[in-house]
mmCIF file with all atom_site columns, C-alpha atoms in Angstrom:
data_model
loop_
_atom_site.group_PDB
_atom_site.id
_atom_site.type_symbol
_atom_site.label_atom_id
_atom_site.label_alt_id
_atom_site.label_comp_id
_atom_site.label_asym_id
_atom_site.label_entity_id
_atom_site.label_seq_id
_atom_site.pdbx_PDB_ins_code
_atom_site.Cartn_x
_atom_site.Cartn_y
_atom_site.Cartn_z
_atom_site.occupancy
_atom_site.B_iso_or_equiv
_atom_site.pdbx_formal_charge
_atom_site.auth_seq_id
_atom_site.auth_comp_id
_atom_site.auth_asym_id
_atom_site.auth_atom_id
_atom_site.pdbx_PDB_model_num
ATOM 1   C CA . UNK O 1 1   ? -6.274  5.753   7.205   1.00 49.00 ? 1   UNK O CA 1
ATOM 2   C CA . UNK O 1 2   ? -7.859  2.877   5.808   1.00 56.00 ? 2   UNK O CA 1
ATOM 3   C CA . UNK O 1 3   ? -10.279 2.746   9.137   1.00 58.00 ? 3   UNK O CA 1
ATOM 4   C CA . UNK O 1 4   ? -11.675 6.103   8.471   1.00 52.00 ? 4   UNK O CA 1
ATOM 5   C CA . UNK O 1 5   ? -12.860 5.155   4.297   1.00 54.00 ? 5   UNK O CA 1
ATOM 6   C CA . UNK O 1 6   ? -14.561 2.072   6.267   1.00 56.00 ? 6   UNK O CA 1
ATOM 7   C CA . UNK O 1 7   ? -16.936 4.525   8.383   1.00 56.00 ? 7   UNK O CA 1
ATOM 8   C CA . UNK O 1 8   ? -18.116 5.377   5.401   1.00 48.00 ? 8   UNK O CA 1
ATOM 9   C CA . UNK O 1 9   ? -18.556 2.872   2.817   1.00 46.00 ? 9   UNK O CA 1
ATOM 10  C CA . UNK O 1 10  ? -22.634 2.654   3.133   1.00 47.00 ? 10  UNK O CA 1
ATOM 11  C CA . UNK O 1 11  ? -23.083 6.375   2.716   1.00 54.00 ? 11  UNK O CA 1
ATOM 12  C CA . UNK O 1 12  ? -20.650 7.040   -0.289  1.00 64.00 ? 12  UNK O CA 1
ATOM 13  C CA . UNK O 1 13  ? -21.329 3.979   -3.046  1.00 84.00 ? 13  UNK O CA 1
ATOM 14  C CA . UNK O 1 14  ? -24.654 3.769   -4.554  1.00 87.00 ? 14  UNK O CA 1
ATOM 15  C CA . UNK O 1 15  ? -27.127 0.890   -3.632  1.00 88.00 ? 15  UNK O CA 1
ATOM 16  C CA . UNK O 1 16  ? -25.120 -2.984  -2.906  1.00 91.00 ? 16  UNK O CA 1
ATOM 17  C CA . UNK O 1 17  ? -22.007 -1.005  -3.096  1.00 91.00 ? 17  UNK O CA 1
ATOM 18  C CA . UNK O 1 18  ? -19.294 -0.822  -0.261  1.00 88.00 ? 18  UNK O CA 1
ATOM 19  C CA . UNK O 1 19  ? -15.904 1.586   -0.557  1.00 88.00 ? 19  UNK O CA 1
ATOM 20  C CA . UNK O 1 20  ? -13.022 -0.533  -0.187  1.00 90.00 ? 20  UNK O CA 1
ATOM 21  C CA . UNK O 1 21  ? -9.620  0.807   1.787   1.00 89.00 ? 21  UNK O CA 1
ATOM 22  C CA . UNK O 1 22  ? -8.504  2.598   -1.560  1.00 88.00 ? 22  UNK O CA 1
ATOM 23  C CA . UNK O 1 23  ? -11.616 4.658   -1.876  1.00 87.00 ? 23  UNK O CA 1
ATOM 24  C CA . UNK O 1 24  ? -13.242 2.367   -4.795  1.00 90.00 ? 24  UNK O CA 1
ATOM 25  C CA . UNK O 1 25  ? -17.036 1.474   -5.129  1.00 91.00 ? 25  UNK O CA 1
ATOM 26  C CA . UNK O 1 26  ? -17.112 -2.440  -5.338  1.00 92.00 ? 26  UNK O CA 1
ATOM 27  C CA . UNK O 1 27  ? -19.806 -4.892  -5.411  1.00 92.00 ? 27  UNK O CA 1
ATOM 28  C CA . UNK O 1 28  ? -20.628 -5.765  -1.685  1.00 91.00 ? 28  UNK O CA 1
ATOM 29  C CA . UNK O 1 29  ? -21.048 -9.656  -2.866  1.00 91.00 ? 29  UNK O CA 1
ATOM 30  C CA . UNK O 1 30  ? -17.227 -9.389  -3.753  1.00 90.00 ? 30  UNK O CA 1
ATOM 31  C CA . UNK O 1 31  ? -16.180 -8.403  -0.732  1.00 87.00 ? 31  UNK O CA 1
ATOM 32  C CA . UNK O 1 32  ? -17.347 -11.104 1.077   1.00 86.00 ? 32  UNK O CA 1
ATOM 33  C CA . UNK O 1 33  ? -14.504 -13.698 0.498   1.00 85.00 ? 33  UNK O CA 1
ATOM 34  C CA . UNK O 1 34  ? -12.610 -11.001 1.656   1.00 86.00 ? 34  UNK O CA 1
ATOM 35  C CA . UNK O 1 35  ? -13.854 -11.143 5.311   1.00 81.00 ? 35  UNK O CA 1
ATOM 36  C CA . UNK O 1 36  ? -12.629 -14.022 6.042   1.00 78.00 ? 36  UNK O CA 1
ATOM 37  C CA . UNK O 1 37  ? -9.060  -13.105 5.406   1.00 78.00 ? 37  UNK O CA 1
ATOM 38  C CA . UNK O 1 38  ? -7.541  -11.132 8.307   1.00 80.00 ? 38  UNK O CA 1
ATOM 39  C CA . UNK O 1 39  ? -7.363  -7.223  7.560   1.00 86.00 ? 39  UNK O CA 1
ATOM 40  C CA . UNK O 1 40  ? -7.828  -7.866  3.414   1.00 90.00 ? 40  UNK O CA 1
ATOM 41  C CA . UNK O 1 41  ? -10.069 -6.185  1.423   1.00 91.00 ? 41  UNK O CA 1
ATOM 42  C CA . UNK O 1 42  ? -11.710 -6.748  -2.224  1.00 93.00 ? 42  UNK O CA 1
ATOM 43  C CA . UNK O 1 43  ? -9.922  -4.595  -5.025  1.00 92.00 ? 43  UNK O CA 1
ATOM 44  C CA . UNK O 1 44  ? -10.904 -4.686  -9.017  1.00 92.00 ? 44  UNK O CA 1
ATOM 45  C CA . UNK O 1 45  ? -7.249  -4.491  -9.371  1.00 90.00 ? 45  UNK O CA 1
ATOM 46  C CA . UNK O 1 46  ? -5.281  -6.444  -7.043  1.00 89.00 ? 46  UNK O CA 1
ATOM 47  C CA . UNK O 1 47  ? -1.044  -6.814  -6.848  1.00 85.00 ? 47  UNK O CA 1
ATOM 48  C CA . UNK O 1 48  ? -0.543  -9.532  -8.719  1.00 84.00 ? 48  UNK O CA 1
ATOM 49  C CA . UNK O 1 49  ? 2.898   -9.733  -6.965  1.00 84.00 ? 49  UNK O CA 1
ATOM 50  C CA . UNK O 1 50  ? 1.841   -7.977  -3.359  1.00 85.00 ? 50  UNK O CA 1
ATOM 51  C CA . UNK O 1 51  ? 4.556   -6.816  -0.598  1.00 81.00 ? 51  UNK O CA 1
ATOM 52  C CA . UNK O 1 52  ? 5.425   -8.975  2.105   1.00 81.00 ? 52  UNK O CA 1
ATOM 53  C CA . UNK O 1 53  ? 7.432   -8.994  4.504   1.00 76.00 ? 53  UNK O CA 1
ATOM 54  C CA . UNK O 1 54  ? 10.415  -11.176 2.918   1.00 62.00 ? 54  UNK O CA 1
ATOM 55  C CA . UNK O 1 55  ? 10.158  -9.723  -0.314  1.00 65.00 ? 55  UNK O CA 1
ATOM 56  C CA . UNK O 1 56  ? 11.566  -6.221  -1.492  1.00 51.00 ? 56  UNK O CA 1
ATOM 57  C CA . UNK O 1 57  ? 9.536   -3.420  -1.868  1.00 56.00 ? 57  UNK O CA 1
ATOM 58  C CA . UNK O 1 58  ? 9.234   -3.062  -5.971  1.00 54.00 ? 58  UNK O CA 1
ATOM 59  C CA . UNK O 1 59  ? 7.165   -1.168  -7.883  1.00 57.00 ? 59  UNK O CA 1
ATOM 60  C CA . UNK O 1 60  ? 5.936   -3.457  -10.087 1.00 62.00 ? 60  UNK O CA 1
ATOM 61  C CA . UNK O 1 61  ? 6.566   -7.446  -10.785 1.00 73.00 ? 61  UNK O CA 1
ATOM 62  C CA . UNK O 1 62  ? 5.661   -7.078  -14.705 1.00 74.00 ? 62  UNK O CA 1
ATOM 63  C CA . UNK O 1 63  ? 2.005   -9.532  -14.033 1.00 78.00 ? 63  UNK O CA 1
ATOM 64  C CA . UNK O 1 64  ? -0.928  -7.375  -15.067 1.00 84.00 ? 64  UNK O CA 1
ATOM 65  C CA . UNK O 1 65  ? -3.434  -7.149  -11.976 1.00 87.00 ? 65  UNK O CA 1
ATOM 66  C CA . UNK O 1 66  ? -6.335  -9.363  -10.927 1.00 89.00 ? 66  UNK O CA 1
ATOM 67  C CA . UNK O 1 67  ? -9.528  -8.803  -9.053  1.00 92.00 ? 67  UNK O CA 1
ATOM 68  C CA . UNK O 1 68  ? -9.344  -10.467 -5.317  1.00 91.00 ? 68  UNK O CA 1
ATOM 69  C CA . UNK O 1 69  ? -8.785  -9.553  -1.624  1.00 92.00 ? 69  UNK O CA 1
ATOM 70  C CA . UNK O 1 70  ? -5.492  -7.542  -1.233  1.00 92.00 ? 70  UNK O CA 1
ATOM 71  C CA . UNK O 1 71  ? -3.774  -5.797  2.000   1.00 91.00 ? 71  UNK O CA 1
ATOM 72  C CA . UNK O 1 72  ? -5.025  -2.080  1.965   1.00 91.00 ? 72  UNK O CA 1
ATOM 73  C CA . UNK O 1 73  ? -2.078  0.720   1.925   1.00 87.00 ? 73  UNK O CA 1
ATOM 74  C CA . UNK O 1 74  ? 0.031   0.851   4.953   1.00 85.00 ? 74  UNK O CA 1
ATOM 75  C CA . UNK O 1 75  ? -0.121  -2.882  5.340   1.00 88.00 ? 75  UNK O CA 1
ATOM 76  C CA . UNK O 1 76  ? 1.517   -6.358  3.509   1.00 87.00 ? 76  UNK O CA 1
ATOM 77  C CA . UNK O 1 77  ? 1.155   -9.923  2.834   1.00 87.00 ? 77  UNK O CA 1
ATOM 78  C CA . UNK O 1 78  ? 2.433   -11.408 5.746   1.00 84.00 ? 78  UNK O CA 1
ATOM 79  C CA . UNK O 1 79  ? 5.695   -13.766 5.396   1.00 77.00 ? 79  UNK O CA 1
ATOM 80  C CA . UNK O 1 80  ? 4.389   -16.700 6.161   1.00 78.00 ? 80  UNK O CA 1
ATOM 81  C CA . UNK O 1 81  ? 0.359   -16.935 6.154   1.00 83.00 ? 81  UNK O CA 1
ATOM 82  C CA . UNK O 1 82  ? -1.046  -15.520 3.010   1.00 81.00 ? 82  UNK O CA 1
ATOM 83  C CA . UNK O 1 83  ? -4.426  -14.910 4.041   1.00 84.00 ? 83  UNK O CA 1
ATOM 84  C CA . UNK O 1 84  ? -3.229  -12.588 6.571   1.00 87.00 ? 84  UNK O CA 1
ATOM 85  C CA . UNK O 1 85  ? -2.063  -8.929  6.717   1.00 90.00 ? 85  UNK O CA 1
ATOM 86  C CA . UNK O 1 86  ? 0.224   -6.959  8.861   1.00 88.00 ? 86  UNK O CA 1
ATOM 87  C CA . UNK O 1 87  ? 1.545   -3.487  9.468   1.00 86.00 ? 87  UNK O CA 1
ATOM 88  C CA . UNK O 1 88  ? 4.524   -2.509  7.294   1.00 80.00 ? 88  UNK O CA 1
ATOM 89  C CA . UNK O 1 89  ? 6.486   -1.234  10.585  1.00 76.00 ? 89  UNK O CA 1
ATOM 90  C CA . UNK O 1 90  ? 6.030   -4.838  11.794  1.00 79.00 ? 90  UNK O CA 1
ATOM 91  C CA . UNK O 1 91  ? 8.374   -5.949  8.829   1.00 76.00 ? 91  UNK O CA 1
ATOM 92  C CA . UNK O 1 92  ? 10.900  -3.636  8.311   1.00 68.00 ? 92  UNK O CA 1
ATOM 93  C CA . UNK O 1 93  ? 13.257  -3.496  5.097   1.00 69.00 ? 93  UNK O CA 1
ATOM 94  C CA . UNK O 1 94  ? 17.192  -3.387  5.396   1.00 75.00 ? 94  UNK O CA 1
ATOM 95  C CA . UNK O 1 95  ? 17.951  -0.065  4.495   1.00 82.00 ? 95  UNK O CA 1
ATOM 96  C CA . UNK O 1 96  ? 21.027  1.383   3.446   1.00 85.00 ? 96  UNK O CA 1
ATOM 97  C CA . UNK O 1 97  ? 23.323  3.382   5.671   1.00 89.00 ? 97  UNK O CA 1
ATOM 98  C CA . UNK O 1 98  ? 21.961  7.148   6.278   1.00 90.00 ? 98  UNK O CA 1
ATOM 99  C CA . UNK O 1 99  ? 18.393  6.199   5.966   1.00 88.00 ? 99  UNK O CA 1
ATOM 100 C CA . UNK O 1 100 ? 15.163  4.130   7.448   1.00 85.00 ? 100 UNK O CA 1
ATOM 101 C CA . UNK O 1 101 ? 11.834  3.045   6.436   1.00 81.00 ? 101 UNK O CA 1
ATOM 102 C CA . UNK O 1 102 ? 8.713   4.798   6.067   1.00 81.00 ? 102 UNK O CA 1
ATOM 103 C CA . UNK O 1 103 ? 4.944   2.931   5.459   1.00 76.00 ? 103 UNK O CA 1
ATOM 104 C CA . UNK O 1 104 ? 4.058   6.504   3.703   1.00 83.00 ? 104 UNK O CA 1
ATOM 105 C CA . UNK O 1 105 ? 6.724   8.081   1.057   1.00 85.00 ? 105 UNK O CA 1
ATOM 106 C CA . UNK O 1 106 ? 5.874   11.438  -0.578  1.00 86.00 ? 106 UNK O CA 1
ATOM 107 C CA . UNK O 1 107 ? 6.822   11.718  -3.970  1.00 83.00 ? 107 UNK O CA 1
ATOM 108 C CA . UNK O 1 108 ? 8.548   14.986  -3.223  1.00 83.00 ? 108 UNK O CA 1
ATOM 109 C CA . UNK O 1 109 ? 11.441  13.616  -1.392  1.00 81.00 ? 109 UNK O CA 1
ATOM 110 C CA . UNK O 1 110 ? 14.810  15.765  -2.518  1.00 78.00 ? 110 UNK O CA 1
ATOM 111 C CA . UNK O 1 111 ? 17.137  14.153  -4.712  1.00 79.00 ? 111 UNK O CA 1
ATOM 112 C CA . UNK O 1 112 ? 20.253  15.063  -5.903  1.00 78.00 ? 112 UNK O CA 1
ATOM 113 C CA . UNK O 1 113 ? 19.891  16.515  -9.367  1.00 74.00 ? 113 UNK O CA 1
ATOM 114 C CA . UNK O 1 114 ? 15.819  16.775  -9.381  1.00 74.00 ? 114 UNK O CA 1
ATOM 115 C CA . UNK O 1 115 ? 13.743  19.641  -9.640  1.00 77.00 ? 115 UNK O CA 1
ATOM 116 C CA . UNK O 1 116 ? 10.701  19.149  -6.912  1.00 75.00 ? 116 UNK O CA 1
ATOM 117 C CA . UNK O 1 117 ? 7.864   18.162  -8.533  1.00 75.00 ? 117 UNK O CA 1
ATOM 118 C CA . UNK O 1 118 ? 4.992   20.790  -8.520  1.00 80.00 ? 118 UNK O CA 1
ATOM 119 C CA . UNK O 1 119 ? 2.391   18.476  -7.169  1.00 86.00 ? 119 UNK O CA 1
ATOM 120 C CA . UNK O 1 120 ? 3.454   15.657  -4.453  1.00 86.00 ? 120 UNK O CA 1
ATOM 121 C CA . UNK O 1 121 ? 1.645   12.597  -3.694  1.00 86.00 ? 121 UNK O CA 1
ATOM 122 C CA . UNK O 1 122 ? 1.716   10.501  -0.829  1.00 86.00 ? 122 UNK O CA 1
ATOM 123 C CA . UNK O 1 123 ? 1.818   6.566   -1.300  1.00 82.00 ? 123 UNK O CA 1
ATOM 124 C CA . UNK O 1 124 ? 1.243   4.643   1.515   1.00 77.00 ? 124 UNK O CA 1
ATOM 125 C CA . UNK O 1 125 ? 0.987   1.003   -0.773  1.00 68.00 ? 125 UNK O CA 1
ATOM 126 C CA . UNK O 1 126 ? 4.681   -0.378  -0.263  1.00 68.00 ? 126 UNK O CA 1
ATOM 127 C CA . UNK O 1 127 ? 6.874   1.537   2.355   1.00 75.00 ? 127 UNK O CA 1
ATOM 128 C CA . UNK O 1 128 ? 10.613  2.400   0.922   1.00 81.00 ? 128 UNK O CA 1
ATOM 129 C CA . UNK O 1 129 ? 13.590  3.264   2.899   1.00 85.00 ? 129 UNK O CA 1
ATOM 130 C CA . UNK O 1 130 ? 13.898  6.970   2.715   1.00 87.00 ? 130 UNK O CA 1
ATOM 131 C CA . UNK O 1 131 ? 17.316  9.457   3.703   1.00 88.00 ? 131 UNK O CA 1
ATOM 132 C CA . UNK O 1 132 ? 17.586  10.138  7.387   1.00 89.00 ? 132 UNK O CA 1
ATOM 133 C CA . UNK O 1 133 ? 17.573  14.126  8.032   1.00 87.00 ? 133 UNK O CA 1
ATOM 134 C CA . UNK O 1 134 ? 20.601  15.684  6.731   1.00 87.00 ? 134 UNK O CA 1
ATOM 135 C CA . UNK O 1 135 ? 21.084  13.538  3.950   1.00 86.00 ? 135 UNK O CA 1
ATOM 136 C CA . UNK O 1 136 ? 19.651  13.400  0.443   1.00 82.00 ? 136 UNK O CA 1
ATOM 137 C CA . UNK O 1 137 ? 18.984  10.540  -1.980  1.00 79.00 ? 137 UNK O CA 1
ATOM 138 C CA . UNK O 1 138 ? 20.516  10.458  -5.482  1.00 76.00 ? 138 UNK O CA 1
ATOM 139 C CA . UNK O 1 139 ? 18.222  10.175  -8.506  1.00 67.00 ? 139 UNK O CA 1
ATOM 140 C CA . UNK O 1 140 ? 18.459  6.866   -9.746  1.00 61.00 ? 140 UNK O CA 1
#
């Protein structure tokens, strides 16, 4: 959780160095525009196209990213004041019938016609609607 990485931002980066909500060293001078935008934090490599609420939860928009404030994982743009952040379970995707969203997907969900991968990951950046139990998603 993205408050836990703050406790320790002083004690893990080297000298005028604070760890960001992804776990990154960054300059502490960047972060400071950062503060004033509500829940944001600096990031080297910032969405250029960011989740929000009205907008669908894609993997990429095709811009390269930028350095700047961004929502840390388990959070988006809100719809309709930029500067701000808010939970993904506060905006909540349609989802198609048999399934529901989830702020944190592993990457070892079952899918018809897919071996499980051998290592999973957990990605708690966008959200994605995910099969209810008893049902399983078909590779795409």
């Amino acid at each position: 959780p993205p408050w836990e990485l703050r406790k320790l931002r002083r004690c893990v980066c080297k000298r005028r160095y604070l760890r960001n909500s992804w776990g990154e060293c960054v300059p502490r001078l960047k972060c400071i525009p950062c503060q004033f935008r509500w829940q944001k934090d600096y990031r080297e490599c910032a969405d250029a196209c960011p989740a929000t609420c009205n907008l669908p939860f894609s993997k990429s928009c095709g811009k390269p990213c930028a350095p700047g404030c961004a929502c840390p994982p388990g959070w988006v743009v809100h719809p309709r004041k930029a500067w701000k952040c808010i939970k993904t379970y506060r905006c909540l995707p349609k989802c198609p019938a048999h399934s529901e969203f989830q702020a944190c997907v592993s990457s070892c969900l079952p899918k018809c016609g897919r071996v499980t991968p051998e290592k999973c990951e957990v990605n708690c950046d966008r959200g994605a609607c995910v099969c209810k139990k008893g049902y399983i998603g078909l590779e795409k």
